[in-house]
XYZ file of C-alpha atoms in Angstrom:
325
model
C -34.131 7.133 7.564
C -30.097 6.595 7.621
C -29.077 2.880 7.070
C -26.183 1.542 9.099
C -22.537 3.392 8.912
C -24.136 6.683 8.486
C -25.378 6.107 4.978
C -28.298 7.576 3.680
C -31.325 5.526 1.877
C -31.439 7.732 -1.121
C -32.078 6.183 -4.153
C -28.976 5.198 -5.662
C -27.339 4.051 -2.278
C -30.398 1.987 -1.478
C -29.889 0.623 -5.530
C -26.477 -0.215 -4.406
C -27.147 -1.749 -0.802
C -29.503 -4.042 -3.276
C -27.366 -5.443 -5.642
C -28.567 -6.231 -9.338
C -32.265 -5.771 -9.461
C -35.061 -4.738 -11.510
C -35.386 -0.728 -10.924
C -35.594 0.742 -14.740
C -32.941 3.058 -14.338
C -30.554 -0.481 -13.949
C -30.840 -0.178 -17.952
C -28.324 2.737 -18.121
C -25.514 0.939 -16.027
C -25.905 -2.431 -17.815
C -23.162 -1.943 -20.283
C -19.845 -0.065 -18.403
C -16.486 -0.365 -19.578
C -12.867 1.027 -18.435
C -10.925 2.064 -21.367
C -7.194 3.207 -21.739
C -7.463 6.176 -23.955
C -4.499 5.139 -26.268
C -4.316 4.548 -29.890
C -5.221 1.714 -30.332
C -7.731 1.965 -27.283
C -7.400 -0.421 -25.118
C -10.326 -2.095 -22.903
C -9.387 -3.102 -19.433
C -12.475 -4.335 -17.955
C -16.346 -4.623 -19.047
C -19.761 -6.008 -18.260
C -22.609 -6.623 -21.300
C -26.091 -6.853 -21.109
C -26.258 -8.959 -23.925
C -23.243 -10.891 -24.505
C -21.422 -12.484 -21.259
C -17.845 -11.677 -23.641
C -14.226 -11.361 -22.651
C -13.274 -7.906 -21.830
C -10.432 -8.022 -24.626
C -13.614 -8.003 -26.983
C -15.064 -4.469 -27.393
C -18.773 -4.670 -26.292
C -19.946 -1.549 -27.681
C -20.570 -0.194 -31.594
C -18.533 2.795 -31.446
C -16.685 3.719 -34.668
C -12.870 5.111 -34.984
C -13.823 8.591 -35.407
C -15.853 8.647 -32.407
C -13.381 7.286 -30.400
C -10.612 10.094 -31.991
C -13.173 12.841 -31.126
C -13.072 11.614 -27.509
C -9.089 11.255 -27.346
C -8.414 14.753 -28.453
C -10.855 16.451 -26.310
C -9.966 14.400 -22.620
C -8.978 15.469 -20.336
C -9.929 19.071 -21.194
C -13.471 17.888 -21.410
C -14.182 15.156 -18.887
C -17.810 14.748 -19.877
C -18.382 13.425 -23.389
C -21.540 12.278 -25.185
C -20.501 10.092 -28.210
C -22.733 7.910 -31.008
C -22.638 4.218 -30.697
C -24.610 3.365 -33.814
C -28.131 5.144 -32.753
C -27.859 4.621 -29.219
C -25.777 7.481 -26.290
C -22.602 6.264 -24.845
C -21.382 8.448 -21.875
C -18.041 8.844 -21.880
C -16.960 9.655 -18.104
C -13.482 10.774 -17.910
C -12.246 12.454 -14.299
C -9.615 9.953 -13.652
C -7.999 10.693 -17.184
C -4.891 13.182 -16.221
C -4.092 10.280 -13.462
C -4.687 7.109 -15.357
C -5.589 7.757 -18.776
C -8.461 5.482 -18.472
C -12.001 6.696 -19.447
C -15.214 4.829 -18.062
C -17.400 4.349 -20.592
C -21.378 4.061 -20.155
C -23.978 2.587 -23.148
C -27.298 3.928 -22.902
C -30.395 2.363 -24.672
C -31.942 5.419 -25.772
C -31.228 7.224 -29.364
C -28.293 9.449 -29.161
C -30.292 12.431 -30.140
C -32.609 12.149 -27.500
C -30.016 11.831 -24.494
C -28.260 15.192 -26.026
C -31.102 17.028 -25.793
C -32.208 15.934 -22.287
C -28.405 16.598 -20.898
C -29.197 20.202 -22.573
C -32.876 20.468 -20.414
C -30.892 19.091 -17.369
C -28.843 22.253 -17.604
C -25.453 19.493 -18.218
C -23.586 21.883 -20.373
C -20.413 19.981 -19.195
C -21.350 17.243 -21.337
C -19.587 17.638 -24.927
C -21.747 16.676 -27.596
C -19.823 14.521 -30.795
C -20.026 16.291 -33.671
C -22.246 13.150 -35.203
C -25.085 14.523 -33.123
C -27.823 15.988 -34.910
C -30.885 18.203 -33.343
C -33.917 15.781 -33.826
C -37.499 16.726 -32.833
C -38.200 16.248 -29.290
C -40.431 13.563 -27.922
C -42.174 14.886 -24.621
C -43.091 11.865 -23.075
C -39.982 9.910 -23.738
C -37.393 12.329 -22.690
C -38.813 12.535 -19.726
C -38.478 8.883 -19.110
C -34.790 9.304 -20.053
C -34.475 12.309 -17.609
C -35.636 10.317 -14.548
C -33.089 7.855 -15.478
C -30.320 9.996 -16.054
C -30.974 12.013 -13.163
C -30.231 8.818 -10.780
C -27.664 7.499 -13.364
C -25.881 11.125 -12.734
C -26.460 11.098 -9.395
C -24.351 8.011 -8.955
C -21.437 8.638 -11.399
C -20.911 12.023 -10.614
C -19.954 11.174 -6.512
C -18.376 7.675 -7.512
C -15.961 9.288 -10.001
C -15.368 12.231 -8.191
C -11.961 13.311 -6.835
C -13.335 15.315 -4.057
C -13.067 14.362 -0.191
C -16.701 14.630 0.693
C -17.278 11.388 -0.557
C -16.397 9.063 1.622
C -14.655 5.849 0.395
C -17.260 3.726 1.914
C -20.250 5.012 -0.207
C -17.829 5.622 -3.044
C -17.285 1.790 -2.952
C -20.815 1.368 -2.657
C -21.750 3.106 -5.578
C -18.880 1.333 -7.855
C -20.151 -1.583 -6.870
C -23.630 -0.217 -8.354
C -22.021 0.579 -11.162
C -20.414 -2.870 -11.861
C -23.191 -4.733 -10.917
C -21.859 -6.640 -7.743
C -23.581 -7.455 -4.647
C -22.004 -5.585 -1.808
C -23.714 -4.035 1.081
C -22.568 -2.121 3.833
C -22.110 -4.610 6.243
C -19.566 -6.788 4.006
C -17.785 -3.761 3.262
C -14.688 -2.644 5.180
C -14.150 1.183 5.357
C -10.909 1.969 3.214
C -9.740 5.635 4.143
C -10.857 8.902 3.419
C -7.415 10.791 3.725
C -6.481 9.786 0.012
C -5.178 12.761 -1.988
C -7.223 13.990 -4.837
C -4.642 11.932 -7.320
C -4.816 8.936 -5.239
C -8.398 9.229 -5.061
C -9.001 8.704 -8.852
C -6.612 5.708 -9.041
C -8.070 3.720 -6.282
C -11.107 4.637 -7.727
C -10.104 3.582 -11.372
C -8.584 0.218 -9.456
C -11.892 -0.675 -7.611
C -13.932 0.118 -10.597
C -11.792 -2.067 -12.742
C -11.967 -5.466 -9.982
C -15.428 -5.070 -9.616
C -16.092 -5.336 -13.116
C -13.222 -7.888 -13.498
C -14.808 -10.478 -10.850
C -18.416 -9.681 -12.031
C -17.350 -10.928 -15.452
C -16.264 -14.206 -14.017
C -20.017 -14.997 -13.375
C -20.259 -15.443 -9.203
C -20.929 -14.417 -5.924
C -19.061 -11.404 -4.787
C -18.790 -10.301 -1.249
C -16.547 -8.310 1.193
C -14.610 -8.785 4.519
C -12.114 -7.446 6.722
C -8.930 -9.314 7.963
C -6.762 -8.374 10.358
C -3.421 -9.989 8.852
C -4.221 -9.155 5.518
C -6.325 -6.165 4.995
C -9.305 -5.676 2.653
C -10.477 -8.803 1.109
C -13.089 -9.396 -1.947
C -13.548 -12.887 -2.324
C -15.985 -14.262 -5.277
C -17.536 -17.925 -5.570
C -17.279 -19.088 -9.273
C -20.641 -20.398 -10.453
C -20.663 -23.753 -11.061
C -21.765 -24.073 -14.428
C -21.594 -26.517 -17.441
C -18.277 -29.014 -16.668
C -14.991 -27.070 -17.650
C -16.555 -23.892 -17.676
C -14.631 -22.180 -14.734
C -11.647 -23.791 -15.884
C -12.284 -22.345 -19.198
C -12.873 -18.894 -17.724
C -10.108 -18.719 -15.086
C -7.161 -16.771 -16.186
C -3.941 -18.427 -16.472
C -1.359 -19.181 -13.845
C 0.344 -16.257 -12.992
C -1.417 -13.916 -15.091
C -2.839 -10.680 -13.620
C -5.821 -8.583 -14.460
C -4.546 -6.103 -17.409
C -5.497 -2.897 -15.617
C -2.950 -3.456 -12.927
C -0.284 -3.538 -15.316
C -1.014 0.050 -16.096
C 2.039 2.441 -15.533
C -0.334 4.637 -12.615
C -0.110 1.495 -10.837
C 3.453 1.159 -11.015
C 4.086 1.965 -6.944
C 1.511 -0.880 -6.598
C 2.285 -4.391 -5.462
C 0.811 -7.104 -7.649
C 1.093 -10.212 -7.677
C -0.977 -13.682 -8.041
C -1.481 -16.225 -5.744
C -2.918 -19.863 -5.432
C -6.422 -18.541 -4.649
C -6.062 -14.897 -6.521
C -3.999 -11.981 -6.383
C -3.400 -9.382 -4.037
C -2.507 -5.693 -4.375
C -0.614 -3.715 -2.124
C -1.380 -0.088 -1.534
C 1.332 2.147 -0.035
C -0.203 5.258 1.523
C 1.198 8.403 2.703
C -0.212 10.554 5.326
C -1.073 14.375 3.961
C 0.813 16.220 6.834
C 4.156 13.594 6.899
C 6.573 12.151 4.110
C 6.379 8.422 5.579
C 4.060 5.666 5.019
C 1.652 4.793 7.651
C -0.651 1.651 8.805
C -3.870 2.154 8.125
C -5.377 -1.084 8.561
C -3.448 -2.916 11.755
C -1.646 -6.651 10.880
C 1.215 -8.152 12.277
C 3.782 -6.676 9.931
C 2.499 -2.951 10.733
C 5.710 -1.613 11.191
C 7.277 -2.689 8.094
C 4.612 -3.161 5.410
C 2.177 0.175 6.350
C 0.139 -0.233 3.265
C -3.788 -1.337 2.394
C -3.724 -4.870 1.216
C -6.228 -5.592 -1.520
C -7.115 -9.262 -1.611
C -8.993 -11.587 -4.174
C -10.010 -14.976 -3.194
C -11.799 -17.227 -5.344
C -13.717 -20.244 -4.130
C -16.400 -22.640 -5.260
C -20.150 -22.555 -4.466
C -19.087 -26.492 -2.979
C -16.983 -24.986 -0.743
C -19.046 -21.527 -0.115
C -21.419 -24.287 0.727
C -19.763 -26.194 3.257
C -18.269 -23.517 4.976
C -21.966 -21.913 5.333
C -22.891 -25.956 6.818
C -20.255 -25.791 9.219
C -21.151 -22.228 10.814
C -23.066 -22.482 13.967
């Protein structure tokens, strides 16, 4: 049965709407990162299952040879399988040509099993690292891995693709699912579906980095649409031990590292007292001029989508909820 906003209750969407839960396939998304594939590589945003850690600390046990192989093969091959210790690391580089970034997913399975399962699934688009050797089949384990990979790839194939057949609302929900954020269709405002393929890849990378960054700050995430601001994501900082929030908070005036990428040079990003915001200039496909996407008081001059990211404490959130009639 279809859900609101025309999103069908197919498993990945339903999983995205429920947020982080106990579904077995969630294991495939516990370790996720966005990597800038330069020399040396630079981690832009990440989440890790075992350690919270800062985004600058590389969370995956990948040696230099594996990363060198990835840089050599991207972007001609957008899907790679690398060895990370004894585990498998998926490299998804759909946005590499536009952003020089790749999405990394560490799977909790032996890399040889994952390679064999991808081959059996007909996913010849995944290029294997030379370090991966053939191993004896393990039917029961392979079937379990195949079930989880099918669900995972049904999410990533659409969330990271530039195709216009995936609407921005559905894409945003799938990206939230990858990042482990709790966003629902009712909370998520509609982004336009008129992006070019190149802009879609940039916006996709931006949203995933933002969601990973906010989730790494360990708090509740919510979305809303405000006429004078635009698309708004807010997170509630979890009130733990005294001083924890201040230690984890970015320094005043500091923007997330990924906003300094050359591919986002046309975006205006500024730090504010409550968080930061990003303005995205949008062009109509059939016209050269910029057009307003969200109606606001400055629509004639701004003509952009404004992404605003604000934080509030649990105390402020509870006080607000208590004042709601």
